Coordinates of C-alpha atoms and ligand atoms in Angstrom, one line a residue:
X1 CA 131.7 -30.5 -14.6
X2 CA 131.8 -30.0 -18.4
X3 CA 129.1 -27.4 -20.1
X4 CA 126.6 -27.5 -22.9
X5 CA 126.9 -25.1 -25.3
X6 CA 123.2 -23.7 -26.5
X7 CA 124.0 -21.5 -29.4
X8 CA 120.9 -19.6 -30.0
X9 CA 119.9 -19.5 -26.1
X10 CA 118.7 -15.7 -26.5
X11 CA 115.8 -17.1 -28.8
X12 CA 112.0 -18.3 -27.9
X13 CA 112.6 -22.1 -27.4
X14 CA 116.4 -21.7 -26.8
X15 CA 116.0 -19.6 -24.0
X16 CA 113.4 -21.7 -22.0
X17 CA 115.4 -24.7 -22.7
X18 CA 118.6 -22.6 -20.9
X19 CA 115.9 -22.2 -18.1
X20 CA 115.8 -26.0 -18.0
X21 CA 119.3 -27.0 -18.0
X22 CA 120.1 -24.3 -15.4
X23 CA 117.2 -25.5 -13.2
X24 CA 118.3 -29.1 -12.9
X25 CA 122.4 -27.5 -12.1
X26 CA 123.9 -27.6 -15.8
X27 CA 126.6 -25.3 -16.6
X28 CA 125.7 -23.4 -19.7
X29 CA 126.9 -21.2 -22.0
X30 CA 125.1 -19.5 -24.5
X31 CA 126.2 -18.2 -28.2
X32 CA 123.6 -16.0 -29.8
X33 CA 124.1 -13.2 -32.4
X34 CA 120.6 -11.5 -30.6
X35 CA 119.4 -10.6 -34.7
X36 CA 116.1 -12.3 -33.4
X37 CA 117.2 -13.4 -30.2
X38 CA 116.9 -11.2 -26.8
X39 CA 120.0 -10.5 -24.2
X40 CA 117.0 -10.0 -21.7
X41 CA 115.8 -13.4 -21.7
X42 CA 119.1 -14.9 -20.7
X43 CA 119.8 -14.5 -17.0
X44 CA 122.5 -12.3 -16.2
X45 CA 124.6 -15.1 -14.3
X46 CA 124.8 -17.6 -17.2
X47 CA 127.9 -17.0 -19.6
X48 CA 126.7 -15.1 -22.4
X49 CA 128.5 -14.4 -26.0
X50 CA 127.2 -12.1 -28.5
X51 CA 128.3 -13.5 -32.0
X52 CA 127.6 -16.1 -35.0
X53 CA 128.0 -20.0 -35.1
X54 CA 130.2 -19.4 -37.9
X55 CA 132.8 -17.6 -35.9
X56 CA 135.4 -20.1 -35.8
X57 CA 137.5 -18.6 -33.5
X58 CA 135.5 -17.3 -30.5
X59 CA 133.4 -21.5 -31.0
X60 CA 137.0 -22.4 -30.2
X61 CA 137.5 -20.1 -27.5
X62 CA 134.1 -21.2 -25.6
X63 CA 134.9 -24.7 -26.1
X64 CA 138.3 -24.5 -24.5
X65 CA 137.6 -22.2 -22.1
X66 CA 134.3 -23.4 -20.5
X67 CA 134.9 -27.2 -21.1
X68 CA 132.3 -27.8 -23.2
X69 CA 131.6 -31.3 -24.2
X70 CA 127.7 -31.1 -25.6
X71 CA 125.7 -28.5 -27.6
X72 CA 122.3 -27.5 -28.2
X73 CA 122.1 -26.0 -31.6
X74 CA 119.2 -23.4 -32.0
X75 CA 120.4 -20.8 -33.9
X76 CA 119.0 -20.2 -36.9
X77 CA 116.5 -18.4 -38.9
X78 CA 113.6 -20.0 -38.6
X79 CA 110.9 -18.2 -41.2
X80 CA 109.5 -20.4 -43.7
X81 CA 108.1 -17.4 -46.1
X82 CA 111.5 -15.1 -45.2
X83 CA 113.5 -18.3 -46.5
X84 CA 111.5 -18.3 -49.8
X85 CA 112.1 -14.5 -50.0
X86 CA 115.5 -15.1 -49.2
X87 CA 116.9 -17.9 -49.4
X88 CA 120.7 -17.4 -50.1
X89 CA 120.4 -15.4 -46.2
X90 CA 119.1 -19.0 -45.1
X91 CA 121.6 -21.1 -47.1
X92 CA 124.5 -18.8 -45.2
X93 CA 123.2 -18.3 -42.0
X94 CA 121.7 -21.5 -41.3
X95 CA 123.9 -24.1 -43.4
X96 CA 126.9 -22.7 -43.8
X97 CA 127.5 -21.0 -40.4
X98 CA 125.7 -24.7 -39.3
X99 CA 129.0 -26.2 -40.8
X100 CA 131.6 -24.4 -38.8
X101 CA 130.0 -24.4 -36.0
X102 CA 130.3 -28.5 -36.2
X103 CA 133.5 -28.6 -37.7
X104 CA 134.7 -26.5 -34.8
X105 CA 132.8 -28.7 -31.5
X106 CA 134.2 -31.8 -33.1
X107 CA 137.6 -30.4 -33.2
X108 CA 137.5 -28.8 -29.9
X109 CA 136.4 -32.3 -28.5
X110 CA 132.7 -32.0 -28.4
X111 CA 130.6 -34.7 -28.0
X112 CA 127.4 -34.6 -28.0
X113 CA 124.6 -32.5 -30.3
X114 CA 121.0 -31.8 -29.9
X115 CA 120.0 -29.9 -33.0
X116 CA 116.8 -27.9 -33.4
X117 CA 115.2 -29.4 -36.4
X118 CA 112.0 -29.7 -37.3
X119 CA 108.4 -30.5 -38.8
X120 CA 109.2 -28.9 -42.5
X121 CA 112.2 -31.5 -43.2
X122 CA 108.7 -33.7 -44.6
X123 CA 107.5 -30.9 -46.8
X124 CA 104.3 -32.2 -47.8
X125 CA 103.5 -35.9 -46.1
X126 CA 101.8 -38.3 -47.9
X127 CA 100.0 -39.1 -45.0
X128 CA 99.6 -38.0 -41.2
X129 CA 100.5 -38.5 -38.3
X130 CA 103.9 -38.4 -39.4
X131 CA 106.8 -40.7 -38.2
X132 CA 110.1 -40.2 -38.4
X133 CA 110.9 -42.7 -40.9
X134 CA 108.7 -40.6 -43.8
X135 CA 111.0 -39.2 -45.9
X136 CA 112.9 -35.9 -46.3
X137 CA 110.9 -33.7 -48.7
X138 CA 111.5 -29.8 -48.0
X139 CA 109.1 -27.6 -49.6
X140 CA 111.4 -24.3 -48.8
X141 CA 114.5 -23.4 -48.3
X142 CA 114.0 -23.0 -44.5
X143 CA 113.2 -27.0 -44.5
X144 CA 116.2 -27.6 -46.9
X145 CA 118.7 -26.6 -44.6
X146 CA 117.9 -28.3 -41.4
X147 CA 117.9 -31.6 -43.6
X148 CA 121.5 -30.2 -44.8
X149 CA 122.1 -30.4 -40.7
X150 CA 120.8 -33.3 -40.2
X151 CA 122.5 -34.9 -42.6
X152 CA 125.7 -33.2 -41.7
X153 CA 125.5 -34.8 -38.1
X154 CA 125.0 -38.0 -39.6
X155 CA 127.8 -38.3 -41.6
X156 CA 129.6 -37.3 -37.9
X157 CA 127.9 -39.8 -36.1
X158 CA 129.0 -42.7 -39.0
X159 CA 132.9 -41.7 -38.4
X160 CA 132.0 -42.6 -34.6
X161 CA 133.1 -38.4 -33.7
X162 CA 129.6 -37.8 -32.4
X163 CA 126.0 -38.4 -31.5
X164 CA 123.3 -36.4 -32.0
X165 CA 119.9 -36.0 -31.3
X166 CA 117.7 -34.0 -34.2
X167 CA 114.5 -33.2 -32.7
X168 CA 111.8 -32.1 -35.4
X169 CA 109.7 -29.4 -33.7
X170 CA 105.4 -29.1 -34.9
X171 CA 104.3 -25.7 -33.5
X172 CA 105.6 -24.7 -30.6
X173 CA 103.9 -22.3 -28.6
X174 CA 102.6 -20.9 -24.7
X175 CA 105.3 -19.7 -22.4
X176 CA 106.2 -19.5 -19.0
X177 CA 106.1 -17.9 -16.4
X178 CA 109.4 -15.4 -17.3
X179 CA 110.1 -16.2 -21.0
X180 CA 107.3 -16.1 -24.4
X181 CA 106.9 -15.2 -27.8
X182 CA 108.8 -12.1 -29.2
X183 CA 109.8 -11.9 -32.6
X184 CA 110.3 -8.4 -34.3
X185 CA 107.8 -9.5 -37.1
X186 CA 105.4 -12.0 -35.6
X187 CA 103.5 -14.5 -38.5
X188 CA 102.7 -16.9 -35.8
X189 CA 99.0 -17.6 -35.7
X190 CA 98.5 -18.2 -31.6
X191 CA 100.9 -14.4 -31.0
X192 CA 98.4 -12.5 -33.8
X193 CA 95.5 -14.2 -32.9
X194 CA 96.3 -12.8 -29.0
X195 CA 97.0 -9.6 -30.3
X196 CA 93.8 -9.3 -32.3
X197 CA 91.5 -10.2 -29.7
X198 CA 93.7 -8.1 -26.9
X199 CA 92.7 -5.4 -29.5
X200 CA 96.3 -4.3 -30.2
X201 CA 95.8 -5.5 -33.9
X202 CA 92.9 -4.5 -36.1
X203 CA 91.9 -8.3 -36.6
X204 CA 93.6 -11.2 -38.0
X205 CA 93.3 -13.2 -41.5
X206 CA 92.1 -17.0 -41.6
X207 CA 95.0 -18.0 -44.4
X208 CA 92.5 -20.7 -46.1
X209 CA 88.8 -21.8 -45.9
X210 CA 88.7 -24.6 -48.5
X211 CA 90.9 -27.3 -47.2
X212 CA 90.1 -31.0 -46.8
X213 CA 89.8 -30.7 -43.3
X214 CA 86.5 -30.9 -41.1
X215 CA 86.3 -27.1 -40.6
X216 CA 88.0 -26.6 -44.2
X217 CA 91.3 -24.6 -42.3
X218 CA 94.9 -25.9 -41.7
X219 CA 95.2 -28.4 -38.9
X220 CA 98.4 -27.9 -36.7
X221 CA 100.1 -30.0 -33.6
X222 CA 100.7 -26.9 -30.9
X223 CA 103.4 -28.2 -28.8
X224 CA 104.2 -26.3 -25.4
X225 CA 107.8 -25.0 -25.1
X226 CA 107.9 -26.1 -22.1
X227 CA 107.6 -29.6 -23.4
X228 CA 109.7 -29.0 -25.9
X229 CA 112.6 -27.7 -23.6
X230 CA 112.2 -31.3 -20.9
X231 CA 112.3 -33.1 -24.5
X232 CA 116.0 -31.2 -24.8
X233 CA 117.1 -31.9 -21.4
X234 CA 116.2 -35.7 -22.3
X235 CA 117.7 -36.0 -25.6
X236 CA 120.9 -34.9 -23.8
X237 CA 120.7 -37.6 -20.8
X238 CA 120.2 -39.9 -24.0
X239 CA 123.6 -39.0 -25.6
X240 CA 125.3 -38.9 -22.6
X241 CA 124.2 -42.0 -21.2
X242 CA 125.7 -43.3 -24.4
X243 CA 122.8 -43.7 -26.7
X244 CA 122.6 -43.9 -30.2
X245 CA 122.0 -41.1 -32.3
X246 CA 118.3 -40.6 -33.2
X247 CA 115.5 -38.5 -34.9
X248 CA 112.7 -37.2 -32.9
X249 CA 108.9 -35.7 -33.2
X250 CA 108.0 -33.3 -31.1
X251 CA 104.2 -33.1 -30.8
X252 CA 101.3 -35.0 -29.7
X253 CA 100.0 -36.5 -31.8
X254 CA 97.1 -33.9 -31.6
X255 CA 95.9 -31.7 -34.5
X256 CA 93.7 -28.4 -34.2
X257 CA 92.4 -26.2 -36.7
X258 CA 92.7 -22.4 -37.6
X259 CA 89.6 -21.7 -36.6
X260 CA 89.4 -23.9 -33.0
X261 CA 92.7 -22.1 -32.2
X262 CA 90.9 -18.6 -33.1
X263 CA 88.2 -20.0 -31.1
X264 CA 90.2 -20.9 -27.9
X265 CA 92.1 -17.5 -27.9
X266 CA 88.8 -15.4 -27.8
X267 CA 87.4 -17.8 -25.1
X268 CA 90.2 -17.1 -22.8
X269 CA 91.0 -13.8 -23.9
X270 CA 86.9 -13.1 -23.4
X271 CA 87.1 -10.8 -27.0
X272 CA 86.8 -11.1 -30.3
X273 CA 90.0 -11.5 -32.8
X274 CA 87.8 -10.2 -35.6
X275 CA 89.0 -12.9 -37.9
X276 CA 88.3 -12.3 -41.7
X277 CA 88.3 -15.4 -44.2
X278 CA 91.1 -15.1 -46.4
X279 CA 93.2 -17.1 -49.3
X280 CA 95.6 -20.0 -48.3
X281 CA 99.3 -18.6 -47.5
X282 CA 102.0 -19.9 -50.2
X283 CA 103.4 -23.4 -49.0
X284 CA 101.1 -24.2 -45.9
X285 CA 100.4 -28.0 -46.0
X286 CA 97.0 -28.7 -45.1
X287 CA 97.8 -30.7 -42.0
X288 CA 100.9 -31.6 -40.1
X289 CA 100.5 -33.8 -37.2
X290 CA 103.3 -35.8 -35.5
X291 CA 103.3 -39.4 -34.7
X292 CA 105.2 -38.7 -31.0
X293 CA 105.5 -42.7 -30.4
X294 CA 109.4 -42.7 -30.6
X295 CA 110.1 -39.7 -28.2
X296 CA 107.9 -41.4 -25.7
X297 CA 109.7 -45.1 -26.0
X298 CA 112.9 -43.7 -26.5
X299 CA 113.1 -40.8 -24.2
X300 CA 110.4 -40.9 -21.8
X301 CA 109.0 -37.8 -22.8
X302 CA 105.8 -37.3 -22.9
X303 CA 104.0 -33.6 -23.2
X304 CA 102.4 -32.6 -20.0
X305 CA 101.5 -29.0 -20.8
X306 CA 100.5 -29.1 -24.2
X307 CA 96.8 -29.0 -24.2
X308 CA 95.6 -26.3 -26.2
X309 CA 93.5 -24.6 -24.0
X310 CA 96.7 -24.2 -21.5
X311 CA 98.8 -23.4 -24.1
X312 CA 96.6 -20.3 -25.1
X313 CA 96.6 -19.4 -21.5
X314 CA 100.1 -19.6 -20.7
X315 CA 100.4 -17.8 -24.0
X316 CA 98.0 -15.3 -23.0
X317 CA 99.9 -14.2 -19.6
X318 CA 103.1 -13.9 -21.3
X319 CA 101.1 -11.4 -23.5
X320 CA 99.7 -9.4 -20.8
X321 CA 103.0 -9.3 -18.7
X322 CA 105.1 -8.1 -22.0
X323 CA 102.8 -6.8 -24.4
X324 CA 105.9 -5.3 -26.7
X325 CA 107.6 -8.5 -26.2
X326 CA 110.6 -7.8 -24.1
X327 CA 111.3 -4.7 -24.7
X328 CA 108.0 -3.5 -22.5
Ligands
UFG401 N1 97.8 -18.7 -39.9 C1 96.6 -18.0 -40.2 N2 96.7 -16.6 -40.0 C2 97.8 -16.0 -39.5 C3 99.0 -16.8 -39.2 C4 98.9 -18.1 -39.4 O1 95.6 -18.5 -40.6 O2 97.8 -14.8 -39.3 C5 97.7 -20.2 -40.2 C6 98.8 -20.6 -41.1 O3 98.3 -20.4 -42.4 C7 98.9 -22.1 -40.7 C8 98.7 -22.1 -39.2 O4 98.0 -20.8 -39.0 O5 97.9 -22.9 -41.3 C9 99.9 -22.1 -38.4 O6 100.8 -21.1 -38.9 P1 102.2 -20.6 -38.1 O7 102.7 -19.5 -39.0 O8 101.9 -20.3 -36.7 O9 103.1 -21.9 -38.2 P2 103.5 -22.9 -39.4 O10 102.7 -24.1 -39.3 O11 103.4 -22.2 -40.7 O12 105.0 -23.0 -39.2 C10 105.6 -23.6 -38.0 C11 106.9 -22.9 -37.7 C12 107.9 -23.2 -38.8 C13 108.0 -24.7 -39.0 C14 106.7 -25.3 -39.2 C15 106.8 -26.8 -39.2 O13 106.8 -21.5 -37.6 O14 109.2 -22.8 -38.5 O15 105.8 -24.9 -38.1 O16 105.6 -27.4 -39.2 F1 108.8 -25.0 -40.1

């Protein structure tokens, strides 16, 4: 049986999607370089290798050694305000390590990609829900270069030496039962907003009051990782099954505001997050909501657990279980 490579499979939605494959009797192995990633959330019996995508010779070494005829491609860094900050970090790390990672699976035989893209390849849509067809307009540097991947696996997939899937993720969020949320500076609104109301932050900051939404805050599509992993595990049976290369949403087609999610968190947490009204943040678009339609005709996948109020719950007893994340 050939494996899947998930580079990146120590990280949030790389490690529940490892969960996934594992579950339905994949062989894995897993590349991450644990900067935000965590060696605890990969199981101990699953092949693990501490380094970059960029490492040209140990992607070589994996690939021959462990058969490896498909890859998931998480790593990266995935902060839309750190990529302003920085962006020549996210050109290098994302981009170019993105580069020699490819360059190496397609020499080593590889077949098959599923790449972790996502929502901020549009930038600023002219209009929502957004399908896939809307064109590429980054706002940041952190959208810039998953377009650069995307476009990268395209030119592959023209000279016939791949196919890929690039799934564009909205917000993921929730957890399960054994893997959550835990990055070493959280800007996440559902994390912060659980932290504030489990009192283990002074309160949290609504980042905008005046936009042209009903309740005047940023509207969001919240997206279970659960979900989001089965839409993985599809996109793969896609490729394999010999299916044509593609560009996927992955949300629901659902939007909620700041303040409903502030106000679902204190529901189920029973507190208050002690939210204060504050400026927009730099670069938020006023609403992002997906249009899922091609996920669900292509794929079959459909979100089961992405309800809000489920996804604040699971969320929430990830939060109790590890409040430090997994280091507690
Ligand atoms: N927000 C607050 N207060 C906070 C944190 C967030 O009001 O303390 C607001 C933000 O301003 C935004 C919304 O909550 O309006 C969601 O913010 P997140 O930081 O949770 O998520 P983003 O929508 O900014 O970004 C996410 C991913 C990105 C991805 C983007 C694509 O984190 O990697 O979705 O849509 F690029």
């Amino acid at each position: 049986m050939n494996a899947t490579l998930v580079t990146g499979g120590a990280g949030y939605i790389g490690s529940v999607t490892v969960e996934a494959l594992v579950a339905r009797g994949e062989t894995v192995v897993v590349l991450d370089n644990l900067i935000t990633g965590h060696r605890e959330a990969v199981d101990r019996a699953i092949p693990f290798y501490e380094g970059a995508t960029g490492d040209r010779e140990l992607v070589r070494k994996i690939v021959a050694e462990h058969g490896v005829d498909s890859c998931v491609h998480f790593a990266a860094l995935s902060s839309v305000a750190e990529s302003v900050a920085d962006p020549e970090r996210y050109l290098s790390n994302n981009a170019v390590q993105g580069m020699a990672l490819f360059e190496e699976l397609v020499r080593g035989g590889v077949r098959h990609v599923v790449l972790s893209s996502t929502a901020a390849v549009y930038g600023e849509p002219e209009s929502n829900p957004i399908a896939e067809d809307a064109p590429r307009k980054p706002v940041n540097p952190y959208g810039m270069t998953k377009v650069v991947l995307e476009q990268a696996l395209e030119a592959l997939d023209r000279s016939g030496q791949i196919t890929f899937a690039a799934l564009r993720y909205f917000n993921a969020a929730g957890a399960t039962g054994t893997r959550g949320e835990d990055h070493r500076r959280e800007s996440h609104l559902i994390p912060i907003v659980l932290a504030a109301a489990a009192g283990r932050r002074d309160g949290m900051t609504i980042y905008g009051t005046d936009y042209p939404t009903p309740d005047g805050t940023a509207v969001r599509d919240y997206i279970h990782v659960s979900d989001l992993a089965d839409a993985h595990v599809k996109a793969l049976d896609h490729l394999r099954k010999g299916g044509e290369s593609l560009h996927i949403n992955l949300g629901t087609g659902t939007g909620f505001s700041v303040r409903q999610v502030v106000d679902t968190v204190e529901s189920v947490v029973g507190n208050s997050a002690n939210a204060v009204l504050g400026e927009r943040r730099p670069g938020d678009p006023p609403v992002l909501i997906a249009d899922p339609g091609k996920g669900s005709e292509i794929l079959g996948w459909t979100p089961t657990q992405s309800d809000l109020e489920s996804i604040v719950r699971d969320a929430w007893s990830w939060h109790k279980a590890r409040p430090l994340g997994y280091g507690s």
